PDB file of C-alpha atoms in Angstrom:
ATOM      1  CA  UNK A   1      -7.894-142.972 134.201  1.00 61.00           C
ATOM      2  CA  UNK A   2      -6.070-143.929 137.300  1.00 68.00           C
ATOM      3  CA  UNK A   3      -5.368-147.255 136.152  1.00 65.00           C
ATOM      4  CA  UNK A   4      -3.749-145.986 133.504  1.00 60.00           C
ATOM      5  CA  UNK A   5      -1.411-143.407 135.068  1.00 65.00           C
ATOM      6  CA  UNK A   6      -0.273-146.575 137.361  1.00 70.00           C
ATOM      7  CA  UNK A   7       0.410-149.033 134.463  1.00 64.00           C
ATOM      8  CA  UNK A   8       2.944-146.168 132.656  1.00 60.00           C
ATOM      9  CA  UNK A   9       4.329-145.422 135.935  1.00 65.00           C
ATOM     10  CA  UNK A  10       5.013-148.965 136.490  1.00 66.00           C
ATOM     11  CA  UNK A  11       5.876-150.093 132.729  1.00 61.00           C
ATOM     12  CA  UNK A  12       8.427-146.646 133.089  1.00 60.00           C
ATOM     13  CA  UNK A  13      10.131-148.088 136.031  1.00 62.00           C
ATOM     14  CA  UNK A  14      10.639-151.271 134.496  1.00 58.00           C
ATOM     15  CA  UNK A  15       8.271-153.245 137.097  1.00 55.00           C
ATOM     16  CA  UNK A  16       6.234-154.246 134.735  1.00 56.00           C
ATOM     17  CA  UNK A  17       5.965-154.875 130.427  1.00 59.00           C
ATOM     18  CA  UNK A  18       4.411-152.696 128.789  1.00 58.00           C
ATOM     19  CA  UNK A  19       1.876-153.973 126.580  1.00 67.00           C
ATOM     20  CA  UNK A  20       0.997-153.122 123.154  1.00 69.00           C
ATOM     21  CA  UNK A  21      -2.936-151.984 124.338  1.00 73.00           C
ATOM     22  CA  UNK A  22      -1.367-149.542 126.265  1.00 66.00           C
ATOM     23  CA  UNK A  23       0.036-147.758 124.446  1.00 67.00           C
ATOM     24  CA  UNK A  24      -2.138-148.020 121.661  1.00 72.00           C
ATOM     25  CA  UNK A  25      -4.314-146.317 124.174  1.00 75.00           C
ATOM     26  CA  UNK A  26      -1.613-143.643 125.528  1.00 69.00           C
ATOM     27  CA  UNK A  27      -1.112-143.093 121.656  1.00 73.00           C
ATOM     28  CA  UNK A  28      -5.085-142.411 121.352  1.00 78.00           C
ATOM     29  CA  UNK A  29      -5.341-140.391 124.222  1.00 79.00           C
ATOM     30  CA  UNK A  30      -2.515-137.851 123.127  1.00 77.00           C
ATOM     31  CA  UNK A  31      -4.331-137.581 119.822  1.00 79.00           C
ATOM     32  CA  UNK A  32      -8.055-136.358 120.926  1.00 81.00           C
ATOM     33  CA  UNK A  33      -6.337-134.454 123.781  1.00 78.00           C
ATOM     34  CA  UNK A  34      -4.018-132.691 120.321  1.00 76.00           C
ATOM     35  CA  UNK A  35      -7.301-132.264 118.757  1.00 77.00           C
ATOM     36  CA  UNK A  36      -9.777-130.852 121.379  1.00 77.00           C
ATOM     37  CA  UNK A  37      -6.181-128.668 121.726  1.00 74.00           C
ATOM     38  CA  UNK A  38      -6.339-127.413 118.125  1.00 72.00           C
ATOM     39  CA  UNK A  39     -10.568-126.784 117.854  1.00 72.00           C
ATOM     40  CA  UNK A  40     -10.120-124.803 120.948  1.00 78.00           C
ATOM     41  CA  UNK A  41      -7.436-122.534 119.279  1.00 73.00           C
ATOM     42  CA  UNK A  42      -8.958-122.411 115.785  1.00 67.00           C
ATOM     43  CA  UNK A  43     -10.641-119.363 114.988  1.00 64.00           C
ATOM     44  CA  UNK A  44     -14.367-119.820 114.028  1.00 62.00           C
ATOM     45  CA  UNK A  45     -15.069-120.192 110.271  1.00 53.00           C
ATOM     46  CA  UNK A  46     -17.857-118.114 108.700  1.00 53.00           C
ATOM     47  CA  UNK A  47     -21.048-119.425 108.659  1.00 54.00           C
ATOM     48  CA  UNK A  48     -21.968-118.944 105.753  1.00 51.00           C
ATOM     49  CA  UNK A  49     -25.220-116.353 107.387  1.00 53.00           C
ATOM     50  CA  UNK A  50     -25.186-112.865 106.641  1.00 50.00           C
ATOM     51  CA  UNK A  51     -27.074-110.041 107.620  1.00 54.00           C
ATOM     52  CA  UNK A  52     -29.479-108.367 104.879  1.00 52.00           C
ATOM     53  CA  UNK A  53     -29.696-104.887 105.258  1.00 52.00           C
ATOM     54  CA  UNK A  54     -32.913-102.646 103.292  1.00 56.00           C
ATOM     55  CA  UNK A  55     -31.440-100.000 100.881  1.00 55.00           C
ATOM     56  CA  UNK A  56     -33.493 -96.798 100.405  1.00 52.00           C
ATOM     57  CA  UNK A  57     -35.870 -96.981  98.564  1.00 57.00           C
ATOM     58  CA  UNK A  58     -36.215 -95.269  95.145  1.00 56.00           C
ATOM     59  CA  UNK A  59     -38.778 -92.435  96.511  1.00 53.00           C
ATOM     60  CA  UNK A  60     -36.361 -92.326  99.997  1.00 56.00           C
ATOM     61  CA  UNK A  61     -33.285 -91.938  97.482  1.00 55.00           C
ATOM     62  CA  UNK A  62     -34.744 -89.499  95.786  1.00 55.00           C
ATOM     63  CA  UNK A  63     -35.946 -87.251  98.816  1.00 71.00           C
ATOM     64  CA  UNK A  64     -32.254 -86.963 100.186  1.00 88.00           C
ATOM     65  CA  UNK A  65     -31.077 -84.487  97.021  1.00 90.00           C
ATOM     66  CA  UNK A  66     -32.308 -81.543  95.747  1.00 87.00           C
ATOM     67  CA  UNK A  67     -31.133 -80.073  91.962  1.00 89.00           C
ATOM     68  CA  UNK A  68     -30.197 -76.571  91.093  1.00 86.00           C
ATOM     69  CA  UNK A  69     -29.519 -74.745  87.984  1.00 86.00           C
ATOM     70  CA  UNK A  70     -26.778 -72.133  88.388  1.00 88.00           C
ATOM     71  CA  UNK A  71     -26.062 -69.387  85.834  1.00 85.00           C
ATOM     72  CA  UNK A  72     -23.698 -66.819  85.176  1.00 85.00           C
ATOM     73  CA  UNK A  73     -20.259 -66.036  86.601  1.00 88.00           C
ATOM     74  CA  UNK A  74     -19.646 -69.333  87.188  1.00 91.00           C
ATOM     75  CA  UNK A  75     -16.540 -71.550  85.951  1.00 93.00           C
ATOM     76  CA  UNK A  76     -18.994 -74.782  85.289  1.00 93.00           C
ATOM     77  CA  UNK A  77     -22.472 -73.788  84.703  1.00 91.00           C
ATOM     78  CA  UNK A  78     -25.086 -76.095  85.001  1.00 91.00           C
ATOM     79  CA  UNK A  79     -27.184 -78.291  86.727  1.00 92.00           C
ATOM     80  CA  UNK A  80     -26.596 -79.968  90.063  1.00 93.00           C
ATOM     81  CA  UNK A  81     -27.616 -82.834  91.976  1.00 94.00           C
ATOM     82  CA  UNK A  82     -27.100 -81.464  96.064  1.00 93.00           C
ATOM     83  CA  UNK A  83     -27.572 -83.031  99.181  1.00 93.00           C
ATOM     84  CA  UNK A  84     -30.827 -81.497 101.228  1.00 91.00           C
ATOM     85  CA  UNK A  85     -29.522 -78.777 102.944  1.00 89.00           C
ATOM     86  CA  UNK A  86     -27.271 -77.816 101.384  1.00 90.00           C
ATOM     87  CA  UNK A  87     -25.967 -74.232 100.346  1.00 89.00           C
ATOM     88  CA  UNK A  88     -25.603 -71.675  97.851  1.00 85.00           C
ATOM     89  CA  UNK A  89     -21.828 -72.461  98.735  1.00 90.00           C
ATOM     90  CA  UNK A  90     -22.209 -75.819  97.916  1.00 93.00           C
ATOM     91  CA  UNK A  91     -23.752 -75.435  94.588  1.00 92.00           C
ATOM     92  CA  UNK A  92     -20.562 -72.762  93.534  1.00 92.00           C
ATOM     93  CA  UNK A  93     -18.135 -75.054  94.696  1.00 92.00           C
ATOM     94  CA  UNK A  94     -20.073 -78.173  92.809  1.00 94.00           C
ATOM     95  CA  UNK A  95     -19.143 -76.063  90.085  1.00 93.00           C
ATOM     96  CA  UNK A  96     -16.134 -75.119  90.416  1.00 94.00           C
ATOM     97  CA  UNK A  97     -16.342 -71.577  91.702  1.00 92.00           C
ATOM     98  CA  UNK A  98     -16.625 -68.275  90.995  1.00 92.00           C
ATOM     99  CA  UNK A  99     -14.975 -66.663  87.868  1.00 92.00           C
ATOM    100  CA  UNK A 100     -12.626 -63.517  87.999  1.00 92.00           C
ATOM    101  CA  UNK A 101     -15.697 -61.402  87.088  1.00 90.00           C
ATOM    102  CA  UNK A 102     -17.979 -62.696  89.282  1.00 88.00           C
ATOM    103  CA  UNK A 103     -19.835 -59.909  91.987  1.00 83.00           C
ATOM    104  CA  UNK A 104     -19.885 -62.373  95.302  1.00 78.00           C
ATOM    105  CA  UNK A 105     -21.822 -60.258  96.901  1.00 74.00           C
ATOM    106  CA  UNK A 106     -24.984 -60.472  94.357  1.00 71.00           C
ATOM    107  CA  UNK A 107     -25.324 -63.491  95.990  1.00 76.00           C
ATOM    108  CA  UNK A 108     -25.873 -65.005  99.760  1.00 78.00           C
ATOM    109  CA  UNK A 109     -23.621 -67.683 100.176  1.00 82.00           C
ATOM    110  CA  UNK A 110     -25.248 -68.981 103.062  1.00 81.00           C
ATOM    111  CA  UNK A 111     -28.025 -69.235 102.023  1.00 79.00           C
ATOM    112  CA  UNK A 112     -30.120 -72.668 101.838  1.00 82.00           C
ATOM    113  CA  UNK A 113     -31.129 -74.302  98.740  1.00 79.00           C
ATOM    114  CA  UNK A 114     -34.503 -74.977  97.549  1.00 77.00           C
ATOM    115  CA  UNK A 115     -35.032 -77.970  94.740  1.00 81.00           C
ATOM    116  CA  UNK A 116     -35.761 -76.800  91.219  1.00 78.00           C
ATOM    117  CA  UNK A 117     -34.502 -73.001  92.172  1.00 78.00           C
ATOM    118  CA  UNK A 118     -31.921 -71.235  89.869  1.00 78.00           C
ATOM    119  CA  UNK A 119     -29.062 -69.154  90.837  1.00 81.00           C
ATOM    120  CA  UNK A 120     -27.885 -66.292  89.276  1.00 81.00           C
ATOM    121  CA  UNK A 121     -24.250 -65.007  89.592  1.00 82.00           C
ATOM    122  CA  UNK A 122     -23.986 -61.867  88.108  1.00 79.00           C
ATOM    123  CA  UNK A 123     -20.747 -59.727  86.951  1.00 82.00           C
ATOM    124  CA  UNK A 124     -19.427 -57.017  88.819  1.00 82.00           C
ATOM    125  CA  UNK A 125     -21.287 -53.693  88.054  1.00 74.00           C
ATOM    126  CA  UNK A 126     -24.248 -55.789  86.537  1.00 68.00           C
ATOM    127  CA  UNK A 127     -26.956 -55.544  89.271  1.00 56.00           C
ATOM    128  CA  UNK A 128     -26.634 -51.910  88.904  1.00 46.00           C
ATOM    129  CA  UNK A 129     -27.332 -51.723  85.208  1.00 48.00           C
ATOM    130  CA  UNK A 130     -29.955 -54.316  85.490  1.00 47.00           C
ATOM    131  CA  UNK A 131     -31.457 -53.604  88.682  1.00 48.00           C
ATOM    132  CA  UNK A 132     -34.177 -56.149  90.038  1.00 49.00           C
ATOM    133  CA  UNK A 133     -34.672 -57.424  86.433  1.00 48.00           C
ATOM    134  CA  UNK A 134     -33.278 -61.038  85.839  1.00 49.00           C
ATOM    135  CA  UNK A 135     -32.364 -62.502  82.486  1.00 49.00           C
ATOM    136  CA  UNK A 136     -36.077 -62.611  80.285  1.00 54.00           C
ATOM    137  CA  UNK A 137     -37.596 -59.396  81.724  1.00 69.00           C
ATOM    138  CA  UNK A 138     -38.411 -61.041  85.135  1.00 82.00           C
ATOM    139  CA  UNK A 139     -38.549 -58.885  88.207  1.00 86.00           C
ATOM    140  CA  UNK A 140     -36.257 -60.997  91.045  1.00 87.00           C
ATOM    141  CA  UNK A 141     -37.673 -60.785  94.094  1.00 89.00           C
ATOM    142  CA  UNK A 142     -34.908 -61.053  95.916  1.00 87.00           C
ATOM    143  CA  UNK A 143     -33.266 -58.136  94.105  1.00 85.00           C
ATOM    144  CA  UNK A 144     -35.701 -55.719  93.158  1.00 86.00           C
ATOM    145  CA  UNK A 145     -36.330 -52.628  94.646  1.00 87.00           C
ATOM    146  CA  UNK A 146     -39.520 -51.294  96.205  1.00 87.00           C
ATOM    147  CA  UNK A 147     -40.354 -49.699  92.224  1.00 87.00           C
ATOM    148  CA  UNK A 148     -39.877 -52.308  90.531  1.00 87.00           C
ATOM    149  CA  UNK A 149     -41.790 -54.618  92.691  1.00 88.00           C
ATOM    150  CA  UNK A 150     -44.782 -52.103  92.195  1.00 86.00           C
ATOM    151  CA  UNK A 151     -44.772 -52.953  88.490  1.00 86.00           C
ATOM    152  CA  UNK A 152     -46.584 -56.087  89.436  1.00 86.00           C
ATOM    153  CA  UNK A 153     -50.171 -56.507  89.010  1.00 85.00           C
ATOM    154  CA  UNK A 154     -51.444 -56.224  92.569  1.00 86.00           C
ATOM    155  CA  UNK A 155     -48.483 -54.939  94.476  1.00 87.00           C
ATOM    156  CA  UNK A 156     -48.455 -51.372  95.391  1.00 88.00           C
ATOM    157  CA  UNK A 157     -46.610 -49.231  98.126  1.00 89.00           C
ATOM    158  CA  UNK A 158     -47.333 -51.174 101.215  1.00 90.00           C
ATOM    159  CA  UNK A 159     -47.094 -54.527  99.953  1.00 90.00           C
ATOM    160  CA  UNK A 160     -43.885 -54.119  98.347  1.00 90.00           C
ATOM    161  CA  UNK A 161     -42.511 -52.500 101.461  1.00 91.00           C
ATOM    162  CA  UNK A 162     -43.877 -55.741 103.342  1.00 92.00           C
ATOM    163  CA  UNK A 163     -42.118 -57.823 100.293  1.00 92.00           C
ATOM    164  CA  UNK A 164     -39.044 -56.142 101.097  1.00 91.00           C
ATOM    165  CA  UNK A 165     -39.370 -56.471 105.122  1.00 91.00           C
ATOM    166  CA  UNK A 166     -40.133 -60.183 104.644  1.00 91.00           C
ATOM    167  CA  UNK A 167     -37.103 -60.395 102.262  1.00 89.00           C
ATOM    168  CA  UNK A 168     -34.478 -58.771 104.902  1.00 86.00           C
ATOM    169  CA  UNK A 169     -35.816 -60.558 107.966  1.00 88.00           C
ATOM    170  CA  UNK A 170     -35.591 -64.102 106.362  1.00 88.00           C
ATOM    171  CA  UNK A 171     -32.540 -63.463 103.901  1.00 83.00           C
ATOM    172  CA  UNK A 172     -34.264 -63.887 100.889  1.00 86.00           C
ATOM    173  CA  UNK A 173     -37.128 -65.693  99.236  1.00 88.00           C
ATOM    174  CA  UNK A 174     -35.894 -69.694  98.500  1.00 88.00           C
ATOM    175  CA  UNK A 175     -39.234 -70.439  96.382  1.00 89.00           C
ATOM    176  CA  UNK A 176     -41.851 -67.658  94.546  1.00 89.00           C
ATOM    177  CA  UNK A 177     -43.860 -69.468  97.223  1.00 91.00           C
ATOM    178  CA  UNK A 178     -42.720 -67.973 100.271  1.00 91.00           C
ATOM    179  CA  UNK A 179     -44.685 -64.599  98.792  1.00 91.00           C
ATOM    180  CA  UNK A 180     -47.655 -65.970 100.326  1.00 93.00           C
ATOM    181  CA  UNK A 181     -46.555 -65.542 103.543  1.00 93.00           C
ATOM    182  CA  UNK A 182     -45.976 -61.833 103.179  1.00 91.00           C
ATOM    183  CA  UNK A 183     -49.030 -59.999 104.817  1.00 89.00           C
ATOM    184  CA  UNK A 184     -51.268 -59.134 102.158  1.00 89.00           C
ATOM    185  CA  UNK A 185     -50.200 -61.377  99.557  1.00 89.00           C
ATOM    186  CA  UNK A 186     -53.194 -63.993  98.984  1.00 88.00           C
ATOM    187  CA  UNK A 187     -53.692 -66.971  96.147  1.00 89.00           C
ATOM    188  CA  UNK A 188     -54.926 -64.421  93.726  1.00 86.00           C
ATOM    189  CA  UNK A 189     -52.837 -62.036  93.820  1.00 86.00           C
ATOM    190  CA  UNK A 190     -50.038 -64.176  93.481  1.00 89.00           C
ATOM    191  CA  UNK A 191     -51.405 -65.934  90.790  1.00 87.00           C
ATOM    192  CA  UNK A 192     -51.624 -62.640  88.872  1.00 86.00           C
ATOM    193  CA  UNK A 193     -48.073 -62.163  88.591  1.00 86.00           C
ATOM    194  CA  UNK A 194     -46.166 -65.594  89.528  1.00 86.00           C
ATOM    195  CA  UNK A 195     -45.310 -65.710  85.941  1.00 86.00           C
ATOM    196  CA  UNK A 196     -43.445 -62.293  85.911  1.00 86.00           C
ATOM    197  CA  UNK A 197     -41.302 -63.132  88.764  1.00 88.00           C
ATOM    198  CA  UNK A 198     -37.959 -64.816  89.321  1.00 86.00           C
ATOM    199  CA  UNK A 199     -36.001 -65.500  92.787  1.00 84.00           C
TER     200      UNK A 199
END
């Protein structure tokens, strides 16, 4: 490279000709040197490579939601796919809310959703006229008093007391299910009246 540099400085000072290989080579030199230049400063192009993430699956994709069935004072009744977790306030806003009639405090809107469970909103003044009764002469067990819980086959004083204990201290029942955890309340005696309940 030296030898170079002191040909051009000599062919510049007009010692010496300048000869037609030189600059051919002064003329090849600039060019890689513009091209190592403009790879350096190019951004890099995709490669083409990609990185393949796993979707859920159909069983994981259906495990994430849960679907409720809500009834009554409500602006868009129906049946709604929910996230897990989520809340009764969830499923009234899904539907669009409340109506003008509606009795808010018939139900807890805090309280967590269970798949396959239906909600009830009933009218102002309606609890009291129905009681713990739901819609098709069910007794709700999250509703009905100590009396009416007694109508069922198997349930007397103490173990609707317990029901109603149980129902306070956890803030309701979320499945028919959770009976069995009440004190008293075994396989048999819940099958002989699960069908005459309701949440």
């Amino acid at each position: 490279m030296d030898w170079l540099k002191t040909k051009l400085i000599s062919a510049l000072s007009g010692d010496q000709k300048v000869s037609r290989q030189l600059l051919l080579s002064l003329a090849a030199l600039v060019a890689v040197a513009s091209l190592v230049l403009v790879a350096i400063n190019r951004p890099e192009a995709p490669t083409g490579e990609f990185e393949i993430t796993e979707g859920l699956n159909e069983a994981e994709a259906v495990d994430q939601f849960l679907y409720v069935h809500i009834v009554g004072e409500i602006k868009t009744p129906g049946m709604y796919q929910l996230p897990l977790g989520a809340r009764l306030v969830d499923a009234v806003f899904a539907a669009g809310g409340l109506t003008a009639d509606a009795d808010n405090s018939s139900v807890n809107l805090a309280r967590e959703l269970s798949d396959g469970e239906q909600i009830v909103v009933f009218k102002v003044g309606e609890i009291a006229e129905a009681g713990g009764s739901a819609p098709g002469g069910l007794i709700s067990i999250n509703r009905a008093t100590a009396e009416q819980l007694e109508e069922l086959p198997g349930i007397g004083p103490a173990l609707s007391s317990r029901i109603i204990a149980y129902r306070d201290a956890n803030g309701g029942f979320k499945t028919k299910e959770d009976l069995l955890n009440v004190s008293g309340i075994g396989d048999s005696i819940f099958a002989g009246f699960t069908d005459l309940i309701t949440l």
